[in-house]
Short mmCIF file of C-alpha atoms and ligand atoms in Angstrom, two decimals:
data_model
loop_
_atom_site.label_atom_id
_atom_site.label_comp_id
_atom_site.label_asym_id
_atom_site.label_seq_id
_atom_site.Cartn_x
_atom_site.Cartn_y
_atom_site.Cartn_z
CA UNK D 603 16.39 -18.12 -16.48
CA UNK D 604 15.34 -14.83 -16.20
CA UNK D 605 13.10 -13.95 -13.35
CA UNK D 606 11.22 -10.49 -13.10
CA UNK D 607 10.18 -8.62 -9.85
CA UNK D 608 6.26 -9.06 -10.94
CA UNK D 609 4.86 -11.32 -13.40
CA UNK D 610 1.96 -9.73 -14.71
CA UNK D 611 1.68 -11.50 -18.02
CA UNK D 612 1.53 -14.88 -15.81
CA UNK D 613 -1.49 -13.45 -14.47
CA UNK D 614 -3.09 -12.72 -18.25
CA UNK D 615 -2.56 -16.09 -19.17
CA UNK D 616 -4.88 -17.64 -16.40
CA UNK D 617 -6.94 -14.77 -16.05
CA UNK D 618 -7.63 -13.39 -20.22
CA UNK D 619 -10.42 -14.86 -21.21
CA UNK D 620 -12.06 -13.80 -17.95
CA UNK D 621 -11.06 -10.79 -17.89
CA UNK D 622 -11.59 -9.76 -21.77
CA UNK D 623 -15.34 -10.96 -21.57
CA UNK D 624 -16.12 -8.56 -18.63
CA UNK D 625 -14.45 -5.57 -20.47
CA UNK D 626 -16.35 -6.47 -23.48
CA UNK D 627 -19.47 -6.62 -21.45
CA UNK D 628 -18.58 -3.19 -19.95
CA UNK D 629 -18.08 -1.74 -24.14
CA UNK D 630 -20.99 -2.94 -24.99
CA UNK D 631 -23.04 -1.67 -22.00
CA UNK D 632 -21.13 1.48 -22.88
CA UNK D 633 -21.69 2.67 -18.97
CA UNK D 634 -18.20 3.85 -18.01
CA UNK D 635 -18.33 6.05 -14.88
CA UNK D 636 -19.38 5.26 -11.54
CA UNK D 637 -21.97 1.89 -13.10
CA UNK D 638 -23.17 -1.22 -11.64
CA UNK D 639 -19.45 -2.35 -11.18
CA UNK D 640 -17.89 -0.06 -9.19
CA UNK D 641 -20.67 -0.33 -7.15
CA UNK D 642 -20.40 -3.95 -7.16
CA UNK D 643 -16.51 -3.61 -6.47
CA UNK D 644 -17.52 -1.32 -3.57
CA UNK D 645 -19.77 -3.62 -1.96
CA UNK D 646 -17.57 -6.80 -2.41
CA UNK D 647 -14.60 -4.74 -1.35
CA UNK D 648 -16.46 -3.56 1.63
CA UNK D 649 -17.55 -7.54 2.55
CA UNK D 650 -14.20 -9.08 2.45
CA UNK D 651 -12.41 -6.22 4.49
CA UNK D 652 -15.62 -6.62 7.01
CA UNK D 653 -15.89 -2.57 6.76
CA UNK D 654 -19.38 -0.84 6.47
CA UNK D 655 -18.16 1.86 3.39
CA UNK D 656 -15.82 1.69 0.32
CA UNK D 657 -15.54 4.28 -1.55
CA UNK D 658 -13.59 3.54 -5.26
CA UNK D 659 -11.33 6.77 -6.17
CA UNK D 660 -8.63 7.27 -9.15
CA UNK D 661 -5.72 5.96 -7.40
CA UNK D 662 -4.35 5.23 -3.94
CA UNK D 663 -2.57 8.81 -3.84
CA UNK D 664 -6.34 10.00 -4.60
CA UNK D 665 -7.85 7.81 -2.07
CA UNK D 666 -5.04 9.10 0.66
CA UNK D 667 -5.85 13.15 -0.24
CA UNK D 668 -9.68 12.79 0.08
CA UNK D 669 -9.45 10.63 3.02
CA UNK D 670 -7.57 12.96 4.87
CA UNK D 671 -9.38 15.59 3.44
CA UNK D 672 -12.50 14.00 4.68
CA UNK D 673 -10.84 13.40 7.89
CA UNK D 674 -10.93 16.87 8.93
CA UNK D 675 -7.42 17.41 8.49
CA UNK D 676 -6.75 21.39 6.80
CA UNK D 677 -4.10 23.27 6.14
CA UNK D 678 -1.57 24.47 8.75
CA UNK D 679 -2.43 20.97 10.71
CA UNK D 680 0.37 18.19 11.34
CA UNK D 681 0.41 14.85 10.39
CA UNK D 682 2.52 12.04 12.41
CA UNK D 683 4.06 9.56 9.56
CA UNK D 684 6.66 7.44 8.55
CA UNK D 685 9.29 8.65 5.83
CA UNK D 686 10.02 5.08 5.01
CA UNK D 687 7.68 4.57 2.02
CA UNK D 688 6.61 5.96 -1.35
CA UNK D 689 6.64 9.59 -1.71
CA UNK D 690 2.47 9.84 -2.56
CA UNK D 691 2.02 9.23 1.68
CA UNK D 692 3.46 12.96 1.98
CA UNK D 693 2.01 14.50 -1.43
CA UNK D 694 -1.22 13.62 -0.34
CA UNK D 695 -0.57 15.56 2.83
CA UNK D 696 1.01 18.42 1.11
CA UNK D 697 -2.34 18.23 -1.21
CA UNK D 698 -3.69 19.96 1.63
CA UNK D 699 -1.52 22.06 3.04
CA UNK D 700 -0.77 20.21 5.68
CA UNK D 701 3.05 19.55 7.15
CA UNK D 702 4.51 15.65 7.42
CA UNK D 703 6.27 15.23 10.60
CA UNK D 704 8.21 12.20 10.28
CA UNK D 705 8.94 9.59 13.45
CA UNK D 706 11.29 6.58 12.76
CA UNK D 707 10.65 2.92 11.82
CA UNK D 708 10.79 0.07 14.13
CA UNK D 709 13.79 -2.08 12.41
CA UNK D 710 11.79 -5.14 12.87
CA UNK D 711 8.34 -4.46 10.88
CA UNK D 712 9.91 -1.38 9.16
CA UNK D 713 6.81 0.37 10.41
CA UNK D 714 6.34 3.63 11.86
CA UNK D 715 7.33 2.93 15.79
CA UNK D 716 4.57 3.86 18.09
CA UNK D 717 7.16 4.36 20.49
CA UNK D 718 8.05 7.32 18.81
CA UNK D 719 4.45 9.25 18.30
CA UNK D 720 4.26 11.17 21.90
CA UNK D 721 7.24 12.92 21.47
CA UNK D 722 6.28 14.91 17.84
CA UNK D 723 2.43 15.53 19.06
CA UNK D 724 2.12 19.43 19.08
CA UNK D 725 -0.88 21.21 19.35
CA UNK D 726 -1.06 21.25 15.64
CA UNK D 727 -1.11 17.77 15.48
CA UNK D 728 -4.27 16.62 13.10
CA UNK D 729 -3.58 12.95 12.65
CA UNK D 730 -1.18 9.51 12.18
CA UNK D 731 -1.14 8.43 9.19
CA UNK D 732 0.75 4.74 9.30
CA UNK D 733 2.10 2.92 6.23
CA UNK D 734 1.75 -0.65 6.33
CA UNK D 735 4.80 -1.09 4.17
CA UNK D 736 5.61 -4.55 2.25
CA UNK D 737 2.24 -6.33 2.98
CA UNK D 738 2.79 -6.53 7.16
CA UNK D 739 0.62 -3.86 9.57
CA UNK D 740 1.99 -1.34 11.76
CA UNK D 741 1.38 -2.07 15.16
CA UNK D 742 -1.91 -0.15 15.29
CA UNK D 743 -2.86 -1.09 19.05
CA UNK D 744 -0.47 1.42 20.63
CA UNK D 745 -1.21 4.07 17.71
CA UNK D 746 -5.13 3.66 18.33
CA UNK D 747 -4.63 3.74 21.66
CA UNK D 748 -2.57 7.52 21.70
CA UNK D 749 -4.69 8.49 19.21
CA UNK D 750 -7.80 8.28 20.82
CA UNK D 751 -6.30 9.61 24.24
CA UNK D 752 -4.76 12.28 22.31
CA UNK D 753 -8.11 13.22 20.18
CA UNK D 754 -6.46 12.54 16.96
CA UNK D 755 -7.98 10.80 13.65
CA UNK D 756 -5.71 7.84 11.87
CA UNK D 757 -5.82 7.46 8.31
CA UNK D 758 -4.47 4.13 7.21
CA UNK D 759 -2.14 3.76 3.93
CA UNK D 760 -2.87 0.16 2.66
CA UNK D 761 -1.74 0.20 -0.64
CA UNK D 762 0.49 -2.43 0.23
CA UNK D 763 -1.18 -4.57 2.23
CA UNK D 764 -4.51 -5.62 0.48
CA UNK D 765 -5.93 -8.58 2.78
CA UNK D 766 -3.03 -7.98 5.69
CA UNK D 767 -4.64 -8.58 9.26
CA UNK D 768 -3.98 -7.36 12.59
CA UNK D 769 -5.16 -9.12 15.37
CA UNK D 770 -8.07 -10.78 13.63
CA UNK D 771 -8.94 -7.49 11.57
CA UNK D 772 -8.35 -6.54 8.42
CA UNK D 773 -6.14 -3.55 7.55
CA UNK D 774 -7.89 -0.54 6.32
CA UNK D 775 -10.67 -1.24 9.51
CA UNK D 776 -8.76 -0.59 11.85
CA UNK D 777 -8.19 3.68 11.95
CA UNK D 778 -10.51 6.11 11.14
CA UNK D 779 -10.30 5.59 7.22
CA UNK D 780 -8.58 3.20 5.32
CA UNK D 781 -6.48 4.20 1.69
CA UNK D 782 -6.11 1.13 -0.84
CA UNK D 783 -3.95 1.43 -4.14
CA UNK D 784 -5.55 -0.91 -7.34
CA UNK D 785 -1.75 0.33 -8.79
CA UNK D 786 -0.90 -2.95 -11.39
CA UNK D 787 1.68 -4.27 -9.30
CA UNK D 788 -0.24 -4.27 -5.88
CA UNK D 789 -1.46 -7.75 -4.27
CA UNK D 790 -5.35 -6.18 -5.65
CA UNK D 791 -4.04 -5.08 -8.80
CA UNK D 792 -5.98 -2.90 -11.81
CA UNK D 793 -4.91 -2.65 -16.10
CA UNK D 794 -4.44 1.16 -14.59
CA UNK D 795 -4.85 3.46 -11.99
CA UNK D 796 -7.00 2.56 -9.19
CA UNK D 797 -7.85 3.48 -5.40
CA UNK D 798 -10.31 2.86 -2.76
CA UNK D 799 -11.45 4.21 0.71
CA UNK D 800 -12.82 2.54 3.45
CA UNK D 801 -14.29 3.50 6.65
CA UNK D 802 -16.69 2.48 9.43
CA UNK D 803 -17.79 6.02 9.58
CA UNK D 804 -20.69 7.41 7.89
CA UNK D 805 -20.05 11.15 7.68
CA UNK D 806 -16.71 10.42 6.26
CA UNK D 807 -17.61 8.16 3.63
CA UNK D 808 -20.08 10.90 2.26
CA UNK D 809 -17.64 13.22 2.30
CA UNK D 810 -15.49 10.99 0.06
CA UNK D 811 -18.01 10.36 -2.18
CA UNK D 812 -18.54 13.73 -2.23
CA UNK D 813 -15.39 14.76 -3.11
CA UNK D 814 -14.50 12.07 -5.80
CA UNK D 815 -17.24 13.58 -8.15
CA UNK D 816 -16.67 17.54 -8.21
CA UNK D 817 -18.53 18.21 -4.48
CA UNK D 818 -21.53 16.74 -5.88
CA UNK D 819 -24.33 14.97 -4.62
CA UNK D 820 -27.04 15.49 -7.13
CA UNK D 821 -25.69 16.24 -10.63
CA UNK D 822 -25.02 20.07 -11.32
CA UNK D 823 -25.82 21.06 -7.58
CA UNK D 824 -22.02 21.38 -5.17
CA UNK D 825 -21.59 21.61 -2.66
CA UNK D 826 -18.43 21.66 -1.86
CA UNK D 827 -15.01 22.22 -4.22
CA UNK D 828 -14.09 18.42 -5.45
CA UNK D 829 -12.31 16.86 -7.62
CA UNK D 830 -12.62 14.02 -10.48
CA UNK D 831 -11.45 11.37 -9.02
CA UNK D 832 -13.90 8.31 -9.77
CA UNK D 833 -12.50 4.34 -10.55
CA UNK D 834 -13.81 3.79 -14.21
CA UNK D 835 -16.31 1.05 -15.02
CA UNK D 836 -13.30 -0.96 -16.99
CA UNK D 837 -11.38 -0.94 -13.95
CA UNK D 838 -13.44 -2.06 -11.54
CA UNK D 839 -14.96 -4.83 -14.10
CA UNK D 840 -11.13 -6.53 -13.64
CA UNK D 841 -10.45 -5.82 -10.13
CA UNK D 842 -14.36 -8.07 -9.59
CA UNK D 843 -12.24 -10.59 -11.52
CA UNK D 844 -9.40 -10.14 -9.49
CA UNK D 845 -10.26 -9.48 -6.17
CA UNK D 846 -12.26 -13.57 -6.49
CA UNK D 847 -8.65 -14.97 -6.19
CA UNK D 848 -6.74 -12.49 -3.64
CA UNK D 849 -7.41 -15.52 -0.80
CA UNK D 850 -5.13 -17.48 -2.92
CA UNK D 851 -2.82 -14.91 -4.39
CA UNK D 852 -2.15 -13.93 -0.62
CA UNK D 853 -1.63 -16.99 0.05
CA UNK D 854 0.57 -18.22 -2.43
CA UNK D 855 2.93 -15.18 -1.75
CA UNK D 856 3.25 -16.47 1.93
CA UNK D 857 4.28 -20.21 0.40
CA UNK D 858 6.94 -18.37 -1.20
CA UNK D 859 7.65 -16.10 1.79
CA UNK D 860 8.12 -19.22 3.40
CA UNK D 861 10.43 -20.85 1.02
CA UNK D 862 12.56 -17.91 0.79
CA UNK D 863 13.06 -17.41 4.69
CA UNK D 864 13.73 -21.40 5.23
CA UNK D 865 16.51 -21.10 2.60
CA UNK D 866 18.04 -17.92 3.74
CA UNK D 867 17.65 -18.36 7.76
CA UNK D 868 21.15 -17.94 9.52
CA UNK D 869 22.96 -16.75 6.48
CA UNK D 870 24.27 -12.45 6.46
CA UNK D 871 21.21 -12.24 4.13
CA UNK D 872 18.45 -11.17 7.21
CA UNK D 873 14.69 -12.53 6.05
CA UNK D 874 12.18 -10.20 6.64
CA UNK D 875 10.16 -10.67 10.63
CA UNK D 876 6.30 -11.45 11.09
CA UNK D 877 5.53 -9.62 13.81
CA UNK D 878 3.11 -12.51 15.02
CA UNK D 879 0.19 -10.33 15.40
CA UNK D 880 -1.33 -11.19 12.13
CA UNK D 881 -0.93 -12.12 8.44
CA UNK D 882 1.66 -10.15 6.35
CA UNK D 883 0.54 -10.34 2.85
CA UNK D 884 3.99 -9.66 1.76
CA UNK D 885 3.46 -7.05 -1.20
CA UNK D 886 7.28 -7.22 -0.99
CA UNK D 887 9.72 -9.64 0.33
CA UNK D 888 12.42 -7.94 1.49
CA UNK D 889 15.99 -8.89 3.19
CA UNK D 890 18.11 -6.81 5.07
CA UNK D 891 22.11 -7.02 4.40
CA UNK D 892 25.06 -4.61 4.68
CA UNK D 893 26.45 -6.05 1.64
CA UNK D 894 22.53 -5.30 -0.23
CA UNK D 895 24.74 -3.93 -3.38
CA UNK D 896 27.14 -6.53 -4.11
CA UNK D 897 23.89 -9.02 -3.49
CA UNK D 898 21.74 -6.98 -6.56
CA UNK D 899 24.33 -6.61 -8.54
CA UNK D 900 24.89 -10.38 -8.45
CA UNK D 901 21.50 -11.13 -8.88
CA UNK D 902 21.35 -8.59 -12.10
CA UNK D 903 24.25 -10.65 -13.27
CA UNK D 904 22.29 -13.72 -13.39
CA UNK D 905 18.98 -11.68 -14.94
CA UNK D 906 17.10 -12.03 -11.55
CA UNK D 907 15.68 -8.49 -10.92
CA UNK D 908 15.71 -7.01 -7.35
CA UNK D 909 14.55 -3.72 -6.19
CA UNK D 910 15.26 -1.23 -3.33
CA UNK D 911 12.23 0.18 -1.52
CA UNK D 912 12.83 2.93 -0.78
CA UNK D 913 16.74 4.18 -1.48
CA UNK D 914 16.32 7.60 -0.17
CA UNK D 915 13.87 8.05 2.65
CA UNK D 916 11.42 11.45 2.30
CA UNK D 917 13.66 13.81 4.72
CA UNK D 918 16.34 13.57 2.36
CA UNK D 919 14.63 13.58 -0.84
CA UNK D 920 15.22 16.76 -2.69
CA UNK D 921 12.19 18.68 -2.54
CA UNK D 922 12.57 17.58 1.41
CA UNK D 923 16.01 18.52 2.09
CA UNK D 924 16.00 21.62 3.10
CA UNK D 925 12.42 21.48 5.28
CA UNK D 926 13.64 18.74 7.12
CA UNK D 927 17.53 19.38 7.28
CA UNK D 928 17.82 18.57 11.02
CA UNK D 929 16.21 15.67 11.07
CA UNK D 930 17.98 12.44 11.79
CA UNK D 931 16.08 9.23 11.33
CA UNK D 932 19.05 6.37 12.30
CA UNK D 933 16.60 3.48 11.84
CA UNK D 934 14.93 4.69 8.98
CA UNK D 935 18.13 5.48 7.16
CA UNK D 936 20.02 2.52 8.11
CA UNK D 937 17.20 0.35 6.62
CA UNK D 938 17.52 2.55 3.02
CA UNK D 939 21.18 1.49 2.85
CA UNK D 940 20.38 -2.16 3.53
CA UNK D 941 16.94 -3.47 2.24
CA UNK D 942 16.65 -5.09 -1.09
CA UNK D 943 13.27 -6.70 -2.38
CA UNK D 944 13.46 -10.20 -4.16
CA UNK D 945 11.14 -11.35 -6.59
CA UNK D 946 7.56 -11.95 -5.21
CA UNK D 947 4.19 -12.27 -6.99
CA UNK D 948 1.55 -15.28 -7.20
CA UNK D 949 2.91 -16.87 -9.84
CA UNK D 950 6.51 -17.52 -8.48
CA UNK D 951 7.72 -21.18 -8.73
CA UNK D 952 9.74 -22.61 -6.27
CA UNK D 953 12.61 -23.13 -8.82
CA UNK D 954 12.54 -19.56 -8.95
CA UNK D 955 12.64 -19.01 -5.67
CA UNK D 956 15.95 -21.66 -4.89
CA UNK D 957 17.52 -20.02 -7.76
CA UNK D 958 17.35 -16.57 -6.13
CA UNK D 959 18.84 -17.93 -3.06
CA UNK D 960 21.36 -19.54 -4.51
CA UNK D 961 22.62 -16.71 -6.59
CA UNK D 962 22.22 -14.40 -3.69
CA UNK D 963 23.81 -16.71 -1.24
CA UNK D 964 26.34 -16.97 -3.53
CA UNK D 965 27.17 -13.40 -3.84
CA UNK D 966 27.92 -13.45 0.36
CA UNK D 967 29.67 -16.30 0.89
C1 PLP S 1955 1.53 2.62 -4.35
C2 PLP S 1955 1.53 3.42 -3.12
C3 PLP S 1955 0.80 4.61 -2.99
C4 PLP S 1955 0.13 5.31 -4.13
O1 PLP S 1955 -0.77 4.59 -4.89
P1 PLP S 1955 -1.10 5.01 -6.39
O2 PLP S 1955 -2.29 4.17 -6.71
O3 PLP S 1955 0.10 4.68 -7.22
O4 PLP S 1955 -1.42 6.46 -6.41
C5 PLP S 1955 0.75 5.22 -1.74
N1 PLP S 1955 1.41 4.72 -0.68
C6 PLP S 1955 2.15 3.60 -0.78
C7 PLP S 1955 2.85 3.09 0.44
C8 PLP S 1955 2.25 2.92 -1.99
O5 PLP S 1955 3.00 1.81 -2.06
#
């Protein structure tokens, strides 16, 4: 049996006919930029995060430049992150001229370590910019906290963690400003590209808008120098559909979370840690194990696909090297060599699930 990281075409089966009558309804309306849906999406987006603005952009890089561009952040500034995650956290950064500094991961969440944010504040310091990587928050009490005492702004990366809470709250509400990816493979997935900014702040969410259309408030009159970066009608007709079942999508992908950490518990393969301060949402499941490439290779063997988020952290990516060529990060690189993500989506069956393990258990015994 041959079991894939995602199963999108799962997902078309249940969801086709549902999804092909509100495209058709958006064809024959023929309204394809910024219409009734995405404003729809917006407001139902806004409601289930409990967040006063969203703001629907071209993709979660997209949502990440204009929200720190709204933020205030300009070139020259710093920006605390993580270099643990996809490469569009620093783009979007270097969209602006702005400079990454990176702070290490707490081995436990994966997450950029609070611990470590004092010690790279400058006085060029503009903002944190946490990734809540795999579906599970950062620990955003102690970032809030030296962020506000520190006068800086916090600009959320979500697109992994779609419905993830944090004490009660929902990710993206908790900073400043709040960056979702609609990406296919996400938990809140698009047929495309996708993106979405959220924030309890007025000013900022005016500036986004702003800056999605080409600086423009009234048509042919800028303000400002924008960009196009606006969520077609299409899209946002299927994320409506969508974004009805993330409830149970989430929760089916903590069932198999679940399934996959009873099996897996005590053996050299580590299962990912809830943090206990809210729900992980688990975009990724992810292990930990010093023998992570015998394990994948194994699992390959059998057809069982596995992945390895991320393989080469950012301050020793290529375009990276040199800027950042005294930089250690021990627990950031230590997790590259070891993590490997196991197949998790909504449609996962637990046969699928004890067949992983077994292969994978297998291949450390
Ligand atoms: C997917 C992703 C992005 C970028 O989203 P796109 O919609 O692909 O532009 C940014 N940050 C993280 C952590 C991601 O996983």
């Amino acid at each position: 049996m041959n079991i894939p990281m995602v199963d999108l075409k799962a997902e078309y089966r249940e969801l086709g006919m549902e999804i092909e009558k509100a495209v058709r309804e958006v064809l024959a309306s023929s309204h394809f930029i910024l219409g009734p849906h995405v404003k729809a999406l917006e407001q139902e987006v806004a409601a289930y995060l409990g967040v006063k603005h969203a703001v629907a952009v071209a993709s979660g890089t997209d949502a990440l430049h204009l929200a720190l561009r709204a933020a205030g952040v300009q070139g020259g500034d710093e920006v605390i992150t993580t270099a643990f995650t996809f490469i569009a956290t620093a783009e979007a950064i270097a969209y602006i001229g702005a400079r990454p500094v990176f702070v290490d991961i707490d081995p436990a969440t994966f997450n950029l370590d609070p611990g470590a944010l004092e010690a790279a504040i400058t006085d060029r310091t503009r903002a944190i910019l946490p990734v809540h990587l795999y579906g599970q928050a950062a620990d955003m009490d102690p970032i809030m906290e030296i962020a506000r005492r520190r006068g800086l702004r916090v600009i959320e990366d979500c697109a992994q963690s779609f419905g993830a809470d944090y004490r009660g709250r929902r990710t993206g509400t908790l900073g400043d400003v709040g960056c979702f990816s609609f990406y296919p493979s996400k938990n809140l997935g698009a047929y495309g590209d996708g993106g979405m900014v959220t924030t309890n702040d007025d000013a900022l969410a005016d500036q986004v808008r702003v800056l999605r259309d080409h600086g423009s408030r009234v048509r042919y009159h800028h303000s400002v120098i924008g960009y196009n970066s606006r969520l077609d009608e299409l899209q946002a007709a299927i994320l409506r559909v969508k974004l009805k079942r993330i409830e149970a999508y989430n929760a089916h992908r903590r069932e198999a979370a679940a399934r996959y950490t009873a099996q897996l518990a005590g053996s050299p393969i580590v299962p990912p840690k809830e943090a206990g301060y809210g729900r992980h949402v688990y975009h990724q499941y992810t292990v930990r194990s010093g023998r992570r490439d015998a394990i994948q290779k194994a699992l390959a063997e059998a057809g069982i696909a596995s992945a390895i988020y991320y393989p080469i952290p950012l301050h020793r990516q290529e375009v990276y090297q040199a800027a950042y060529r005294g930089l250690t990060l021990p627990e950031t690189e230590a997790a590259a060599r070891e993590v490997l993500s196991l197949p998790m989506h909504p449609y996962l069956t637990p046969q699928q699930i004890d067949r992983v393990c077994e292969v994978a258990l297998a291949a450390v015994r």
